[in-house]
CSV table of C-alpha atoms and ligand atoms in Angstrom, one decimal:
chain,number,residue,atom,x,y,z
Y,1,UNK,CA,-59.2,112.7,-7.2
Y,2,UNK,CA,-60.1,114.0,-4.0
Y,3,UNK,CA,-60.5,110.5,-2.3
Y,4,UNK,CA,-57.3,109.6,-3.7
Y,5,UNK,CA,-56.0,112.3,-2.4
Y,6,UNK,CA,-56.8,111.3,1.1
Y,7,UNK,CA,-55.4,108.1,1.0
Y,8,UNK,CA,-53.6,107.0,4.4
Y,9,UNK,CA,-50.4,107.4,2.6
Y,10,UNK,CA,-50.6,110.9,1.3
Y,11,UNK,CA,-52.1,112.1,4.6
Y,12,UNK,CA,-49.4,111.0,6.8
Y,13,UNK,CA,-46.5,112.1,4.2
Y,14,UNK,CA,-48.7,115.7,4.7
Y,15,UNK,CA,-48.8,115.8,8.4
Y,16,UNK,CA,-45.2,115.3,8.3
Y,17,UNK,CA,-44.4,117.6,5.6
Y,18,UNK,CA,-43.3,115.2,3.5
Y,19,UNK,CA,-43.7,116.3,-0.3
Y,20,UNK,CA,-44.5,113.4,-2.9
Y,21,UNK,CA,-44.5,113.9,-6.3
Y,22,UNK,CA,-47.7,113.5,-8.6
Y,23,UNK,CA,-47.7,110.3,-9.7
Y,24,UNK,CA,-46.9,108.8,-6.0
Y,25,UNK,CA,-49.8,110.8,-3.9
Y,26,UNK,CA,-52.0,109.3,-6.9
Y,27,UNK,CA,-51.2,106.1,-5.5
Y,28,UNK,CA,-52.9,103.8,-5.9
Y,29,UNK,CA,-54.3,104.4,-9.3
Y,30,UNK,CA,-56.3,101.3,-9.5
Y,31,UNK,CA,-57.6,99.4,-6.0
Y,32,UNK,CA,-57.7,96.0,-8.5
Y,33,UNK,CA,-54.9,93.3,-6.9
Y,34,UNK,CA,-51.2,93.7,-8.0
Y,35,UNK,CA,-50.0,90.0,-8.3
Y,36,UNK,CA,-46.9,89.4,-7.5
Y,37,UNK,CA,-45.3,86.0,-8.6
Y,38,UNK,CA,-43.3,84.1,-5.7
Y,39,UNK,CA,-41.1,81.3,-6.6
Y,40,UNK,CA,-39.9,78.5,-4.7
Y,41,UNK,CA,-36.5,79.4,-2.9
Y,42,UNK,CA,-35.9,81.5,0.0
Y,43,UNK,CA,-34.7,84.8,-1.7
Y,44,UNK,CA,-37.6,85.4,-4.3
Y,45,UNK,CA,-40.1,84.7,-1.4
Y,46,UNK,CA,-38.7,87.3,1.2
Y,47,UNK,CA,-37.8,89.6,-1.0
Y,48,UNK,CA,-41.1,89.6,-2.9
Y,49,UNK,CA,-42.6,89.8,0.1
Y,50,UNK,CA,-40.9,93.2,0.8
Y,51,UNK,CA,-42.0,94.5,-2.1
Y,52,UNK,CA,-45.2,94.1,-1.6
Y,53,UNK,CA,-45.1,95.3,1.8
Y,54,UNK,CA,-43.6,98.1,-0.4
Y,55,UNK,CA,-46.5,98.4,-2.4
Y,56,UNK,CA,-49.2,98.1,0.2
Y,57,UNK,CA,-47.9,100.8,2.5
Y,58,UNK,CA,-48.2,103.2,-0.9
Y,59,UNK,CA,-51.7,101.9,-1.1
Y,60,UNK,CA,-52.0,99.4,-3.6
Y,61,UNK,CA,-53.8,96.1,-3.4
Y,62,UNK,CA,-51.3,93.2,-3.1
Y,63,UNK,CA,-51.8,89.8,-3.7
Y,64,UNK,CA,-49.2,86.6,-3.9
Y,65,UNK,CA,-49.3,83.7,-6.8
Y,66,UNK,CA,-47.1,80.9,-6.7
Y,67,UNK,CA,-46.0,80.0,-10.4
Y,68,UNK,CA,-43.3,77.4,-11.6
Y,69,UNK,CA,-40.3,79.0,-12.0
Y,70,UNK,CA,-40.5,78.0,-16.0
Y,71,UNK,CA,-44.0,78.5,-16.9
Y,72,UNK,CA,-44.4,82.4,-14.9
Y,73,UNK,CA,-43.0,84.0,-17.8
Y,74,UNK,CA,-45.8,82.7,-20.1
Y,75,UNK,CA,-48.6,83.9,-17.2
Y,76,UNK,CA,-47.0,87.1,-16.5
Y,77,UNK,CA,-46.7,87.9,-20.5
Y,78,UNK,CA,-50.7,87.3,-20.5
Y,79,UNK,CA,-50.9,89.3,-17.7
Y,80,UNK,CA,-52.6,87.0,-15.5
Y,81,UNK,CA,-49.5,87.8,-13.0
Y,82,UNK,CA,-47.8,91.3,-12.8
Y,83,UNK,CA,-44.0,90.4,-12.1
Y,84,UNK,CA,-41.9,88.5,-10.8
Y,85,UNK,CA,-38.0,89.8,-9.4
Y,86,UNK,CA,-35.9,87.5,-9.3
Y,87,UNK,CA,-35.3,85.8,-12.7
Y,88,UNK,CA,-32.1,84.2,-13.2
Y,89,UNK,CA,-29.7,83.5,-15.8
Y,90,UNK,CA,-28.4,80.1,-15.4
Y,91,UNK,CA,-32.0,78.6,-14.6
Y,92,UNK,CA,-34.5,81.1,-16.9
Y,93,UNK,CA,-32.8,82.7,-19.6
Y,94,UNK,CA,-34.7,80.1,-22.5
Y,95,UNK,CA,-38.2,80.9,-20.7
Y,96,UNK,CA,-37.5,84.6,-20.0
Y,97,UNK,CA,-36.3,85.4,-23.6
Y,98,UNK,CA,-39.3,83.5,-25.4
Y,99,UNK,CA,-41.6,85.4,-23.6
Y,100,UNK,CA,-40.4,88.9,-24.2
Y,101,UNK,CA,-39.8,87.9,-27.8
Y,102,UNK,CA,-43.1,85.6,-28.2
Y,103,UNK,CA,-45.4,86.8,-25.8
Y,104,UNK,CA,-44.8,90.5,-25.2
Y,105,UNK,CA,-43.6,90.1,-21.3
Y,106,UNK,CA,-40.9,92.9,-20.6
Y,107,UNK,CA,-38.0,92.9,-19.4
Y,108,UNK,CA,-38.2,95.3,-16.4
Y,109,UNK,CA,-34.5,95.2,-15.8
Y,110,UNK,CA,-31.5,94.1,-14.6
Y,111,UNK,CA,-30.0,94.2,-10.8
Y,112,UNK,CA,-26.4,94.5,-10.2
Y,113,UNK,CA,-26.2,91.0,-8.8
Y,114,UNK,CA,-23.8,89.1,-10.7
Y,115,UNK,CA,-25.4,85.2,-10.4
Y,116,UNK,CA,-24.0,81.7,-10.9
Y,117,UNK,CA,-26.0,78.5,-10.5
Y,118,UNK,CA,-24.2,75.0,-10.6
Y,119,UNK,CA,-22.7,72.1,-9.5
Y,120,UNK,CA,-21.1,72.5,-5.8
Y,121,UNK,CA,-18.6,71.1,-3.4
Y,122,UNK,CA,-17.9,71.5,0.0
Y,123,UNK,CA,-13.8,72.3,0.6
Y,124,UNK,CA,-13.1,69.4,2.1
Y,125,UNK,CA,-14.4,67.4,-0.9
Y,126,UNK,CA,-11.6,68.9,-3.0
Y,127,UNK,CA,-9.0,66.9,-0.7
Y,128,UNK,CA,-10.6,63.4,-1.8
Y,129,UNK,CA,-10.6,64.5,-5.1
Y,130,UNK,CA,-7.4,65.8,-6.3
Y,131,UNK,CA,-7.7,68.9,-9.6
Y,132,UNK,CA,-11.1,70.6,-8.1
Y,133,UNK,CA,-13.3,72.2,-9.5
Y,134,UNK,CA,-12.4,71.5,-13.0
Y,135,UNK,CA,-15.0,69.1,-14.0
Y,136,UNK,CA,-12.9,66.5,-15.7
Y,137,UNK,CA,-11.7,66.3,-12.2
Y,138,UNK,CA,-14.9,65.8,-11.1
Y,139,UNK,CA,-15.8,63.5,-12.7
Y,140,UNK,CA,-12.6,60.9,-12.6
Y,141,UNK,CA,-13.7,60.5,-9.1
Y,142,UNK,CA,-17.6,60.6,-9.5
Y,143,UNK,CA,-17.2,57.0,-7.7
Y,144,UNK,CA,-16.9,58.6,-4.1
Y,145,UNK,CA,-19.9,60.1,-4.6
Y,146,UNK,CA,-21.7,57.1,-5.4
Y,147,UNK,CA,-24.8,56.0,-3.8
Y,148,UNK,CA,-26.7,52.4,-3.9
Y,149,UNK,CA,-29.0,54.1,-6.3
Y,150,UNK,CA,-26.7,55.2,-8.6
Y,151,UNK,CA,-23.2,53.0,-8.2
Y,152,UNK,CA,-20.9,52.6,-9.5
Y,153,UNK,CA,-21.8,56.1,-10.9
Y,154,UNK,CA,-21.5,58.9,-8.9
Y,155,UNK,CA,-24.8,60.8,-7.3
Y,156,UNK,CA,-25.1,64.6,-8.6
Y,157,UNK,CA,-28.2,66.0,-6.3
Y,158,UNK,CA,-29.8,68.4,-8.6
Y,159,UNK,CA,-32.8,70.7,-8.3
Y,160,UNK,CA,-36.3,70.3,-7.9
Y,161,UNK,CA,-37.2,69.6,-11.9
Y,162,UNK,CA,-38.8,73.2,-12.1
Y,163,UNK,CA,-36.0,75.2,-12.2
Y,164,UNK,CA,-35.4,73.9,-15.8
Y,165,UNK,CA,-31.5,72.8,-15.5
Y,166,UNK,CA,-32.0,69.4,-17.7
Y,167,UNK,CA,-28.7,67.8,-15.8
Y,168,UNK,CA,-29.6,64.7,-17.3
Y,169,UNK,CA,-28.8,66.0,-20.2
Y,170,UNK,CA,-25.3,67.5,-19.4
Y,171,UNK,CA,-24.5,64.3,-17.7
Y,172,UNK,CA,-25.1,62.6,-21.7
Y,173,UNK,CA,-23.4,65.0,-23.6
Y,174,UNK,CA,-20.4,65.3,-21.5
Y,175,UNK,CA,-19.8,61.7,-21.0
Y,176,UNK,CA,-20.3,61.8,-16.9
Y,177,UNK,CA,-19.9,59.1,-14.3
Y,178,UNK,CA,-22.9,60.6,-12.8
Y,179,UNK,CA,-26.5,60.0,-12.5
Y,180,UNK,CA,-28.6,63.7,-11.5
Y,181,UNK,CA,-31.2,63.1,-8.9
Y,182,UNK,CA,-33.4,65.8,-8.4
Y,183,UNK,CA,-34.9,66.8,-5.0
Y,184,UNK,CA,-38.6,67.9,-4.5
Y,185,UNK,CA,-37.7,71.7,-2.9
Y,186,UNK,CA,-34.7,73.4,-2.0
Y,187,UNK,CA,-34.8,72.3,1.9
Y,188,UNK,CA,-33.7,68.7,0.8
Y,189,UNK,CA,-30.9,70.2,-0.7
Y,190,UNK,CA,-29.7,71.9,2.5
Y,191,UNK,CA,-30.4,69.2,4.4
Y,192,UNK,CA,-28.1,66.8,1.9
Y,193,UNK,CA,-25.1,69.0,2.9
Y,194,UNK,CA,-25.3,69.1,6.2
Y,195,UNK,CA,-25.7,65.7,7.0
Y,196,UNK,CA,-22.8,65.5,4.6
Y,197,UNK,CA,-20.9,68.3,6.2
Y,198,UNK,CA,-21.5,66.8,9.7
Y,199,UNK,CA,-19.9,63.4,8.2
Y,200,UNK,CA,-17.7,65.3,5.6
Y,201,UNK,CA,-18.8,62.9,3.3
Y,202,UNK,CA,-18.5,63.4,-0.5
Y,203,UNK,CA,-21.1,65.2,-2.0
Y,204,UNK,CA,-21.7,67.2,-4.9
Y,205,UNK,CA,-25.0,69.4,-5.5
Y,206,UNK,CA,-26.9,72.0,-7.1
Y,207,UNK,CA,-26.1,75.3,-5.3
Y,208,UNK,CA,-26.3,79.2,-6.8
Y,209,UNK,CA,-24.5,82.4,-5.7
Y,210,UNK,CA,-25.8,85.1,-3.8
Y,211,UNK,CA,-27.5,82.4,-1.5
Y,212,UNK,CA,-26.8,82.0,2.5
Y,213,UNK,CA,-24.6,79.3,1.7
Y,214,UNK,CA,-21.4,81.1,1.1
Y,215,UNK,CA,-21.9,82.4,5.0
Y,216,UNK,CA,-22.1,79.0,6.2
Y,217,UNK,CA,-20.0,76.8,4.3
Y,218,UNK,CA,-16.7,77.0,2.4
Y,219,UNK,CA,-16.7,75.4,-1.0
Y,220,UNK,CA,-16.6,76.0,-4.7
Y,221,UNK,CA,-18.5,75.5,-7.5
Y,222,UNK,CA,-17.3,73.1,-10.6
Y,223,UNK,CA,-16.1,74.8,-13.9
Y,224,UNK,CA,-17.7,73.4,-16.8
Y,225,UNK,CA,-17.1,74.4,-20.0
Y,226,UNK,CA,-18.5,77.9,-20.6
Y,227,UNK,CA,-21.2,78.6,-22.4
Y,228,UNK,CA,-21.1,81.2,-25.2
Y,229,UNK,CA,-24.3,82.9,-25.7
Y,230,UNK,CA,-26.5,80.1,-26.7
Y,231,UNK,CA,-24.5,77.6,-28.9
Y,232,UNK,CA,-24.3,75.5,-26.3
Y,233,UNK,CA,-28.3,75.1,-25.8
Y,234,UNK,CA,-29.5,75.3,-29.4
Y,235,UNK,CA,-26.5,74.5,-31.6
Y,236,UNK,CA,-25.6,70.7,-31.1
Y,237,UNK,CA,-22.1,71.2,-33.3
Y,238,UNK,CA,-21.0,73.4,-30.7
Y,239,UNK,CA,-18.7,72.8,-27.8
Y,240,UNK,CA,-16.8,69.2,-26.9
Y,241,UNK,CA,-19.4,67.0,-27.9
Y,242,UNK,CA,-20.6,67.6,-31.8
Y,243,UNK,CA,-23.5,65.8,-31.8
Y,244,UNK,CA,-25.4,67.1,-28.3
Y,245,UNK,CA,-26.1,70.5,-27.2
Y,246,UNK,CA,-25.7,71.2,-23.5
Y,247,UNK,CA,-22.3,69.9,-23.4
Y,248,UNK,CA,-21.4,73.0,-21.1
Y,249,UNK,CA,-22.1,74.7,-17.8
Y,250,UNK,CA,-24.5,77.9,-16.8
Y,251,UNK,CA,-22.6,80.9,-17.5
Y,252,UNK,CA,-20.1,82.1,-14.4
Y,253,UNK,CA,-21.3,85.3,-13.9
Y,254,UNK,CA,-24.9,85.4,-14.9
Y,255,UNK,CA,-27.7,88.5,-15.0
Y,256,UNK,CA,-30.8,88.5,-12.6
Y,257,UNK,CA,-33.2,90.3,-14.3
Y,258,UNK,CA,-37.0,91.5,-13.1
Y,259,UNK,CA,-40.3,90.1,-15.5
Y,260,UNK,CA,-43.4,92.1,-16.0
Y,261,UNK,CA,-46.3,92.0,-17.4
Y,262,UNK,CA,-46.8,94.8,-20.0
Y,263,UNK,CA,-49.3,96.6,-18.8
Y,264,UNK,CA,-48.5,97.4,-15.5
Y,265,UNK,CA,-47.0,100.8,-16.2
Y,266,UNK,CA,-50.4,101.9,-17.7
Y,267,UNK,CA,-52.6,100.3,-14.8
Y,268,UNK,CA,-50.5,100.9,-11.8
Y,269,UNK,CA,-47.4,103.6,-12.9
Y,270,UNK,CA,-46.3,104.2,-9.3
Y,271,UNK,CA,-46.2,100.6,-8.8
Y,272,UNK,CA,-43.8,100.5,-12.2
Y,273,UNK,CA,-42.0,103.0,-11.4
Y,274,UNK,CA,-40.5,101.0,-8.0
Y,275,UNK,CA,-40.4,98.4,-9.9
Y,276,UNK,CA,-38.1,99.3,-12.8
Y,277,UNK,CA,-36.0,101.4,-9.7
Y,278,UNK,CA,-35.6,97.9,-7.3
Y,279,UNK,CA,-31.7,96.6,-8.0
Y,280,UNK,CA,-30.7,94.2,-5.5
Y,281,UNK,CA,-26.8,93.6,-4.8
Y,282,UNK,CA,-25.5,90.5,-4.5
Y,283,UNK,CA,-25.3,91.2,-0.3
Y,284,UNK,CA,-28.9,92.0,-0.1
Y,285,UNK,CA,-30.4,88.8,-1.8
Y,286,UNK,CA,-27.5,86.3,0.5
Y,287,UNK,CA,-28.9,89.0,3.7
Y,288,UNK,CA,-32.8,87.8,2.5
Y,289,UNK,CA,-32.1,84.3,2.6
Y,290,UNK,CA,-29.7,83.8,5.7
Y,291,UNK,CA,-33.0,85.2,8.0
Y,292,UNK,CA,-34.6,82.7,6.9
Y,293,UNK,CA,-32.1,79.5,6.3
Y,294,UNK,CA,-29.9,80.4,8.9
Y,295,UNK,CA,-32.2,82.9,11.3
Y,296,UNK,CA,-34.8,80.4,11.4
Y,297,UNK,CA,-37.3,83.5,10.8
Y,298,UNK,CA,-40.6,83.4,8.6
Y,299,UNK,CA,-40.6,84.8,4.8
Y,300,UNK,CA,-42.8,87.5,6.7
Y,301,UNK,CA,-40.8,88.2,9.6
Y,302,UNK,CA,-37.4,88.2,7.4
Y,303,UNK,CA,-39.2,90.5,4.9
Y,304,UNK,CA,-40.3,93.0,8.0
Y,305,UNK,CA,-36.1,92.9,9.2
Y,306,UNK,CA,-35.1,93.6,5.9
Y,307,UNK,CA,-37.6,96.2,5.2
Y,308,UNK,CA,-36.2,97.4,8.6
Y,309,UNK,CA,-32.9,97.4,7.5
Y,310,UNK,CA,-32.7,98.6,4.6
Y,311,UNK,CA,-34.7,102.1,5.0
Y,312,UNK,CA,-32.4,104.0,2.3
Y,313,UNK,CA,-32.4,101.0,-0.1
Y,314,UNK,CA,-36.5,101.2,0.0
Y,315,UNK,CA,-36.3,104.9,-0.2
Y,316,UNK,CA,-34.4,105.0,-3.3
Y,317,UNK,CA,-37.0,102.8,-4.9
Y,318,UNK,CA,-39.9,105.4,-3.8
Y,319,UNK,CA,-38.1,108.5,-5.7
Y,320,UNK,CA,-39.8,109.3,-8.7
E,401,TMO,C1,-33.2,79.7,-9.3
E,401,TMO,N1,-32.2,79.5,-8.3
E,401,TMO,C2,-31.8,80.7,-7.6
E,401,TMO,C3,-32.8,78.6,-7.2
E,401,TMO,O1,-31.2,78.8,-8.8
């Protein structure tokens, strides 16, 4: 207790008459690693990051995994990674919902953030192609976007295959004029636009919202048809084609939830208790990912500015 006590933390909050409650000044209550999962696009890393900055300056032990953003649920239900805080709708919801319902991870919450992930346009695109961004639109001119790899079908540059968005399958059940080729990691996708932008050349690509994208580029995203619930994904009778399921789009206004492993409020409760508090807003997660895409900084050096900058935010998250 007493060595607890005088943990670096504790000390300084007493020199400077700082009072913690009970359950922070016991901080940490194991010295064992907290693992935090990091994913593989900008947001998740930084912000991660800051949490475990978080973490470490309350005591704790921090280490980073990096998991596939499918199979993390599975490894944070076992417990063989702690959480994860950024899991989103359009991209996770199957993966997240088996595991709290098969595997015991929980559900540590959802952030204000409303998210979208889908197909995207530059503006200027929506003057060669007349009825944007309804998708039937879309697609009566998926020629333009044609490459020599997929003409005379047009060229939809999807995700890298982790992040679970089968467009193949979309393409199929909604009858497209498009083949989906997937990139390796997020930076190829950047890349794509730009050299498109700089052209302003047709394109059409994966793209989500809150990202640093809306800062730099104008554009819109396509409007499939909605989802509802999840007909679309499990019930093939469902939607415009009767005999496929994932004949619709990710939903328009999607959660982004935080994943942990169940017994982290038993093993590290301070630890839990930041983590069931942390709510990011849509501004903070685009902020996190423009230092990096657009600022050119490291995930470490955008984690310190936002930790920086965002003193009340971090606060809030300490309150017990
Ligand atoms: C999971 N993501 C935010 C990249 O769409």
């Amino acid at each position: 207790m007493i060595k607890k006590f005088l943990t670096t933390t504790a000390a300084i909050a007493l020199a400077a008459g700082i009072s913690m409650s009970a359950a922070q000044a016991a901080a940490p209550e194991s010295d064992d690693p907290i693992i935090i999962v990091q994913n593989n696009w900008t947001s998740q890393l930084v912000l991660s990051t800051v949490v475990g900055k978080v973490l470490q300056g309350m005591g704790y032990t921090v280490e980073y995994a990096p998991s596939d953003s499918q199979l993390q649920f599975k490894a944070i239900a076992d417990g063989d990674m702690h959480f994860q805080v950024e899991a989103w709708e359009g991209s996770m919801k199957g993966a997240f919902e088996k595991a709290v319902a098969e595997d015991g991870m929980v559900d540590a919450g959802t952030h204000d953030a409303k998210t979208r992930e889908e197909w995207w346009v530059p503006k200027y695109v929506a003057d060669k192609c007349p009825g944007l961004p309804d998708w039937k639109a879309l697609d009566k001119c998926a020629e333009i976007f044609a490459v020599a790899e997929t003409a005379p079908k047009g060229r939809f540059v999807g995700p890298p295959a982790d992040w679970g968005k089968n467009y193949a399958e979309r393409v199929k059940a909604l009858k497209m004029n498009f083949v989906a080729i997937n990139v390796g990691q997020a930076a190829t996708l950047w890349a794509e636009l730009d050299a498109a932008v700089a052209k302003k050349e047709p394109v059409v690509l994966f793209n989500w919202t809150p990202n640093y994208i809306e800062a730099k580029y104008e554009g819109m995203f396509i409007d499939f048809p909605e989802p509802e619930g999840d007909k679309c994904a499990k019930d093939p009778s469902w939607g415009i084609n009767p005999d496929m399921v994932n004949d619709c789009g990710a939903p328009r206004s999607g959660w982004l939830k935080k994943a942990a492993w169940s017994g982290l409020a038993d093993k590290f409760p301070a630890a839990w208790s930041v983590l069931q508090k942390i709510n990011f807003t849509s501004a903070q997660i685009a902020g996190a990912s423009l230092l990096v895409d657009v600022d050119g900084m490291s995930t470490e050096e955008a984690a310190d500015k936002w930790i920086a900058d965002n003193g009340d935010v971090i606060a809030s998250w300490k309150k017990m």
